[in-house]
Amino acid sequence: MQNNFKEIARALREYDGEEVRIMEVCGTHTAAISENGIPSMLSPKIKLISGPGCPVCVTVTAVIDKLIELSLTENTVVLTFGDLIRVKGTFKSLADAKAEGAHVKMVYSPLESLELAKANPSINYVFAAIGFETTTPVYATVLDEAIKRNIHNLRLLTSLKTMPEVIRWVVNSGNDIDGFIAPGHVAAITGADIFAKLSKELSIPFVVSGFKGKQLLLTIYAIVSMKGTAGFRNLYKEVVSDEGNLKAQELVSKFFTLSDASWRGMGKIPGSGMILKDEYREYDAGSIGLDEDHMPKGCSCAEVLVGKLKPNECPLFGKVCTPDNAHGACMVSTEGSCYNYFVSGRK
């Protein structure tokens, strides 16, 4: 396909067949699509839809509330990434709690938590372990190192999700999707085979893609070409193999096991999460049973995350909800669909 790229670009621009609705389920793809101006290069009959692939966006408020509760506990510090600190729980965000005196510290890598815990043995640290298959191996590495270094003042509050089950949920819930841009980072860990199997199971084309503009256009062309079939292609072979990263998979299976998980706006999806195994439960900060989710009044994140609404169709979008004053989680993260629509002016 790459040898005929100009013809492919023209075909996408001039496409006049049946409408094709394509969902990307990776927040990084959502950002790359906006940054590369991909929507402006496509026929109006090719619709790109952002799915539930932003880990911060799909985290339920009960997780935020628990982190705030822990941050107010004596001698305890909650460690988190920058995006999550701004996501509102039922009443406030971790940033709000910090401004009121809670013990919250932003870090850039989960591995920083090991150094902090080792240097300050009298303080209990809780890391907000949020993510998909891409980051779960990193949290497994943290646990592995904590055990090797005999660190006992570090725990994880986990909200870890898996992609195949939520994709099934999106399709089986009646969402009109004609094809999926499969998540490249996730596939690098899990392998491409799981998405090939999903394609056959759901009779929908899947294409594993990289994140450059040209790669995304080639991916979209492949999906349009396979509309109505169970076709599958891996167009990110320089990073993604059929079987994935076996070493990472082995490390994850050592510490984590599949579980049901609650998703913002979608409820509990069976087998869509990862929790610590019983033998490592001493490193868990209370992750079980965090299912409640309280959407901010007027927020349409629930509909946006599954493609039922475009971000700019939310009544709060660009008015009371902006990146500087985010009401919903989809406007907080740089991987969120609302954020990317706002900063790129997508319609």
Coordinates of C-alpha atoms in Angstrom, one line a residue:
M1 CA 0.0 0.0 0.0
Q2 CA 2.8 2.4 0.8
N3 CA 3.9 2.5 -2.8
N4 CA 0.6 3.9 -3.9
F5 CA 0.1 6.4 -1.0
K6 CA -0.9 9.4 -3.2
E7 CA -3.7 7.3 -4.7
I8 CA -4.7 6.1 -1.3
A9 CA -4.9 9.7 0.0
R10 CA -7.0 10.7 -3.0
A11 CA -9.3 7.7 -2.5
L12 CA -9.9 8.6 1.1
R13 CA -10.6 12.2 0.2
E14 CA -13.0 11.3 -2.6
Y15 CA -14.7 8.3 -1.1
D16 CA -18.4 8.3 -1.9
G17 CA -19.6 4.8 -0.9
E18 CA -21.6 3.8 2.2
E19 CA -20.8 5.6 5.4
V20 CA -18.0 4.0 7.3
R21 CA -17.7 4.5 11.1
I22 CA -14.2 3.8 12.4
M23 CA -13.4 3.7 16.1
E24 CA -9.9 4.2 17.6
V25 CA -9.8 2.7 21.1
C26 CA -6.4 4.2 22.0
G27 CA -6.1 7.7 23.5
T28 CA -2.7 8.2 21.9
H29 CA -4.3 7.5 18.5
T30 CA -7.0 10.1 19.3
A31 CA -4.3 12.6 20.0
A32 CA -2.3 11.6 16.9
I33 CA -5.4 11.9 14.7
S34 CA -6.0 15.4 15.9
E35 CA -2.4 16.5 15.7
N36 CA -2.0 15.3 12.1
G37 CA -5.3 16.8 10.9
I38 CA -6.5 13.4 9.7
P39 CA -10.3 14.3 9.8
S40 CA -9.7 17.1 7.3
M41 CA -8.1 14.6 4.8
L42 CA -11.1 12.3 4.7
S43 CA -14.4 12.2 2.9
P44 CA -17.4 13.3 5.0
K45 CA -18.6 9.7 4.6
I46 CA -15.7 8.4 6.7
K47 CA -16.4 9.0 10.4
L48 CA -13.7 8.7 13.0
I49 CA -15.0 8.0 16.5
S50 CA -13.0 8.1 19.7
G51 CA -13.5 5.1 22.0
P52 CA -12.8 4.2 25.6
G53 CA -9.0 4.1 25.3
C54 CA -8.0 6.9 27.6
P55 CA -7.2 5.3 31.0
V56 CA -7.8 8.5 33.0
C57 CA -11.1 9.0 31.2
V58 CA -12.6 5.6 32.1
T59 CA -11.6 5.6 35.8
V60 CA -14.7 5.8 38.0
T61 CA -15.1 8.4 40.7
A62 CA -14.9 5.8 43.5
V63 CA -11.2 5.3 42.6
I64 CA -10.6 9.1 42.9
D65 CA -12.5 9.2 46.2
K66 CA -10.5 6.4 47.6
L67 CA -7.2 8.1 46.7
I68 CA -8.4 11.3 48.3
E69 CA -9.3 9.3 51.5
L70 CA -5.9 7.7 51.6
S71 CA -4.2 11.1 51.0
L72 CA -5.9 12.4 54.1
T73 CA -4.7 9.5 56.2
E74 CA -1.9 10.2 58.7
N75 CA 1.6 9.4 57.5
T76 CA 0.4 8.4 54.0
V77 CA 1.3 10.0 50.6
V78 CA -0.5 9.3 47.4
L79 CA 1.6 9.3 44.3
T80 CA 0.1 10.0 40.9
F81 CA 0.6 11.2 37.3
G82 CA -0.3 14.7 36.3
D83 CA -3.5 14.0 34.4
L84 CA -5.2 11.9 37.1
I85 CA -4.5 14.6 39.8
R86 CA -7.1 16.9 38.0
V87 CA -9.9 14.4 37.5
K88 CA -12.8 15.0 39.8
G89 CA -14.2 12.4 42.1
T90 CA -17.6 12.7 43.6
F91 CA -16.9 16.1 45.1
K92 CA -13.4 17.1 44.3
S93 CA -10.1 16.1 42.6
L94 CA -6.8 15.1 44.1
A95 CA -5.5 18.6 43.2
D96 CA -8.3 20.1 45.2
A97 CA -7.5 17.8 48.1
K98 CA -3.9 18.7 47.9
A99 CA -4.7 22.4 48.1
E100 CA -6.6 21.7 51.3
G101 CA -3.6 19.9 52.9
A102 CA -3.9 16.3 51.6
H103 CA -0.6 14.4 51.0
V104 CA -0.5 14.1 47.2
K105 CA 2.7 14.1 45.1
M106 CA 3.0 14.1 41.3
V107 CA 5.6 11.8 39.8
Y108 CA 6.7 11.1 36.2
S109 CA 7.4 7.4 36.6
P110 CA 6.0 4.6 38.8
L111 CA 9.6 3.6 39.5
E112 CA 10.1 6.9 41.4
S113 CA 7.9 5.4 44.1
L114 CA 10.5 2.8 44.9
E115 CA 13.2 5.4 45.6
L116 CA 10.8 7.5 47.7
A117 CA 9.7 4.5 49.8
K118 CA 13.3 3.3 50.3
A119 CA 14.4 6.8 51.3
N120 CA 11.5 7.4 53.7
P121 CA 10.7 4.1 55.5
S122 CA 8.5 5.8 58.1
I123 CA 6.0 7.1 55.4
N124 CA 3.4 4.9 53.7
Y125 CA 3.2 5.5 49.9
V126 CA 0.3 4.6 47.7
F127 CA 0.7 4.7 43.9
A128 CA -2.3 5.3 41.8
A129 CA -1.9 2.4 39.3
I130 CA -4.2 3.4 36.5
G131 CA -3.9 2.1 32.9
F132 CA -4.3 -0.6 30.3
E133 CA -2.2 -3.6 29.2
T134 CA 0.6 -1.1 28.2
T135 CA 1.3 0.1 31.8
T136 CA 0.4 -3.0 33.8
P137 CA 3.9 -4.6 33.2
V138 CA 5.4 -1.4 34.7
Y139 CA 3.4 -1.8 37.9
A140 CA 4.4 -5.5 38.0
T141 CA 8.0 -4.4 37.7
V142 CA 7.5 -2.0 40.7
L143 CA 6.1 -4.8 42.8
D144 CA 8.9 -7.2 41.7
E145 CA 11.5 -4.6 42.7
A146 CA 9.8 -3.7 46.0
I147 CA 9.9 -7.4 47.0
K148 CA 13.6 -7.8 46.0
R149 CA 14.5 -4.6 47.9
N150 CA 12.5 -5.6 50.9
I151 CA 10.3 -2.4 50.7
H152 CA 7.1 -2.8 52.6
N153 CA 5.8 0.8 52.8
L154 CA 4.6 1.0 49.2
R155 CA 1.2 -0.2 48.0
L156 CA -0.8 0.2 44.8
L157 CA -4.4 1.3 44.4
T158 CA -5.2 -0.3 41.0
S159 CA -7.7 0.5 38.3
L160 CA -6.2 -1.6 35.5
K161 CA -8.3 -2.3 32.4
T162 CA -8.0 -4.7 29.4
M163 CA -9.0 -3.8 25.8
P164 CA -10.6 -6.9 24.3
E165 CA -13.5 -7.1 26.7
V166 CA -14.4 -3.4 26.4
I167 CA -14.3 -3.6 22.6
R168 CA -16.7 -6.6 22.8
W169 CA -18.9 -4.5 25.1
V170 CA -19.0 -1.6 22.7
V171 CA -20.0 -3.7 19.8
N172 CA -22.5 -5.9 21.7
S173 CA -24.1 -2.8 23.2
G174 CA -25.5 -1.8 19.8
N175 CA -22.9 0.8 18.8
D176 CA -22.7 1.1 15.1
I177 CA -19.0 0.6 14.4
D178 CA -17.7 -0.6 11.0
G179 CA -14.1 -1.1 12.0
F180 CA -11.5 -0.6 14.7
I181 CA -8.1 1.0 14.7
A182 CA -6.5 -1.5 17.1
P183 CA -4.3 0.1 19.8
G184 CA -0.6 -0.1 18.9
H185 CA 0.9 0.2 22.3
V186 CA -1.4 -2.4 23.8
A187 CA -0.8 -4.8 20.9
A188 CA 2.9 -4.4 21.5
I189 CA 2.4 -6.1 24.9
T190 CA -0.5 -8.5 24.1
G191 CA 0.4 -9.3 20.5
A192 CA -1.6 -8.8 17.4
D193 CA -3.3 -12.2 17.5
I194 CA -5.9 -11.1 20.1
F195 CA -7.2 -8.5 17.7
A196 CA -7.2 -11.0 14.8
K197 CA -9.4 -13.3 16.9
L198 CA -11.7 -10.4 17.8
S199 CA -12.1 -9.5 14.1
K200 CA -13.3 -13.1 13.4
E201 CA -15.5 -13.2 16.5
L202 CA -17.2 -9.9 15.8
S203 CA -17.1 -10.0 12.0
I204 CA -15.6 -6.5 11.9
P205 CA -12.2 -5.4 10.4
F206 CA -9.4 -4.6 12.8
V207 CA -6.1 -3.0 11.8
V208 CA -3.2 -2.5 14.2
S209 CA -1.7 0.9 13.6
G210 CA 1.3 3.1 14.5
F211 CA 0.9 6.7 15.4
K212 CA 2.3 8.7 12.5
G213 CA -0.1 10.5 10.1
K214 CA 0.8 8.4 7.1
Q215 CA 0.4 5.1 9.1
L216 CA -3.0 6.2 10.3
L217 CA -4.2 7.1 6.8
L218 CA -3.0 3.7 5.5
T219 CA -4.9 2.1 8.4
I220 CA -8.1 3.9 7.7
Y221 CA -7.8 3.0 4.0
A222 CA -7.4 -0.7 4.9
I223 CA -10.5 -0.6 7.2
V224 CA -12.6 1.1 4.5
S225 CA -11.5 -1.5 2.0
M226 CA -12.5 -4.3 4.4
K227 CA -15.9 -2.9 5.5
G228 CA -18.4 -5.7 6.1
T229 CA -15.8 -8.4 6.5
A230 CA -13.8 -10.0 9.4
G231 CA -10.5 -8.8 7.9
F232 CA -7.4 -8.1 9.9
R233 CA -4.0 -6.5 9.2
N234 CA -1.0 -5.6 11.3
L235 CA 0.5 -2.4 9.8
Y236 CA 2.8 -1.8 12.8
K237 CA 5.0 -4.9 12.5
E238 CA 8.1 -3.0 13.4
V239 CA 6.8 -2.9 16.9
V240 CA 4.0 -5.4 17.2
S241 CA 4.5 -9.2 16.7
D242 CA 1.8 -11.8 16.6
E243 CA 2.5 -13.1 20.1
G244 CA 3.5 -9.8 21.8
N245 CA 6.0 -9.2 24.6
L246 CA 6.2 -12.6 26.3
K247 CA 8.5 -11.4 29.0
A248 CA 6.1 -8.6 30.0
Q249 CA 3.1 -11.0 29.9
E250 CA 4.9 -13.4 32.2
L251 CA 5.7 -10.7 34.7
V252 CA 2.1 -9.5 34.7
S253 CA 0.7 -13.0 35.2
K254 CA 3.0 -13.4 38.2
F255 CA 1.4 -10.6 40.1
F256 CA -2.1 -10.0 38.5
T257 CA -5.2 -11.9 37.6
L258 CA -8.2 -11.1 35.5
S259 CA -11.2 -9.6 37.3
D260 CA -14.4 -7.7 36.6
A261 CA -13.9 -3.9 36.3
S262 CA -16.0 -0.8 36.4
W263 CA -15.7 1.7 33.6
R264 CA -16.8 5.3 33.6
G265 CA -20.2 5.5 32.0
M266 CA -20.3 1.8 31.1
G267 CA -20.7 0.1 34.4
K268 CA -19.1 -3.2 35.4
I269 CA -17.7 -5.2 32.5
P270 CA -16.9 -8.9 33.3
G271 CA -13.3 -9.9 32.9
S272 CA -12.1 -6.5 31.8
G273 CA -9.7 -5.7 34.6
M274 CA -6.6 -6.8 36.4
I275 CA -6.2 -7.1 40.2
L276 CA -3.4 -8.3 42.4
K277 CA -3.3 -12.0 43.2
D278 CA -4.2 -13.0 46.7
E279 CA -0.6 -13.8 47.6
Y280 CA 0.4 -10.2 46.9
R281 CA -2.7 -8.6 48.5
E282 CA -0.5 -6.9 51.2
Y283 CA 0.6 -4.5 48.4
D284 CA -3.0 -3.5 47.6
A285 CA -4.3 -0.2 49.1
G286 CA -8.0 -1.1 48.9
S287 CA -8.7 -1.6 45.2
I288 CA -11.6 -4.1 45.5
G289 CA -15.2 -2.9 45.3
L290 CA -14.5 0.6 43.9
D291 CA -17.4 0.6 41.5
E292 CA -19.5 3.8 42.2
D293 CA -19.4 6.5 39.5
H294 CA -20.9 9.9 39.8
M295 CA -20.8 11.9 36.6
P296 CA -20.8 15.7 36.9
K297 CA -24.2 17.2 36.2
G298 CA -24.6 17.8 32.4
C299 CA -21.4 15.9 31.5
S300 CA -21.7 13.6 28.5
C301 CA -18.5 11.6 29.0
A302 CA -20.5 8.3 29.2
E303 CA -21.9 8.9 25.7
V304 CA -18.6 10.3 24.3
L305 CA -16.5 7.3 25.4
V306 CA -18.6 4.8 23.4
G307 CA -19.1 7.0 20.3
K308 CA -22.7 7.8 20.8
L309 CA -21.9 11.5 20.9
K310 CA -19.1 13.7 19.5
P311 CA -17.4 15.7 22.2
N312 CA -18.7 19.0 20.8
E313 CA -22.2 17.7 21.1
C314 CA -21.9 17.7 24.9
P315 CA -23.8 20.7 26.3
L316 CA -20.8 21.6 28.5
F317 CA -18.2 21.4 25.8
G318 CA -16.2 24.6 25.3
K319 CA -18.6 26.5 27.5
V320 CA -18.2 25.6 31.2
C321 CA -15.9 22.6 30.3
T322 CA -12.5 23.5 28.9
P323 CA -9.0 22.1 29.5
D324 CA -8.4 24.9 32.0
N325 CA -11.7 24.2 33.8
A326 CA -12.4 20.5 33.1
H327 CA -15.7 19.1 34.4
G328 CA -15.5 15.7 32.8
A329 CA -12.5 13.4 32.7
C330 CA -12.5 13.4 28.8
M331 CA -11.4 17.0 28.9
V332 CA -8.7 16.5 31.5
S333 CA -6.3 14.1 29.8
T334 CA -4.2 14.9 26.7
E335 CA -5.4 11.5 25.5
G336 CA -9.1 12.4 26.1
S337 CA -11.4 12.9 23.1
C338 CA -12.9 16.1 24.4
Y339 CA -9.5 17.6 25.1
N340 CA -8.3 16.8 21.6
Y341 CA -11.5 18.1 19.9
F342 CA -11.1 21.3 21.9
V343 CA -7.4 22.0 21.2
S344 CA -7.6 21.1 17.5
G345 CA -11.0 22.7 16.7
R346 CA -12.4 19.4 15.4
K347 CA -16.0 19.3 14.5

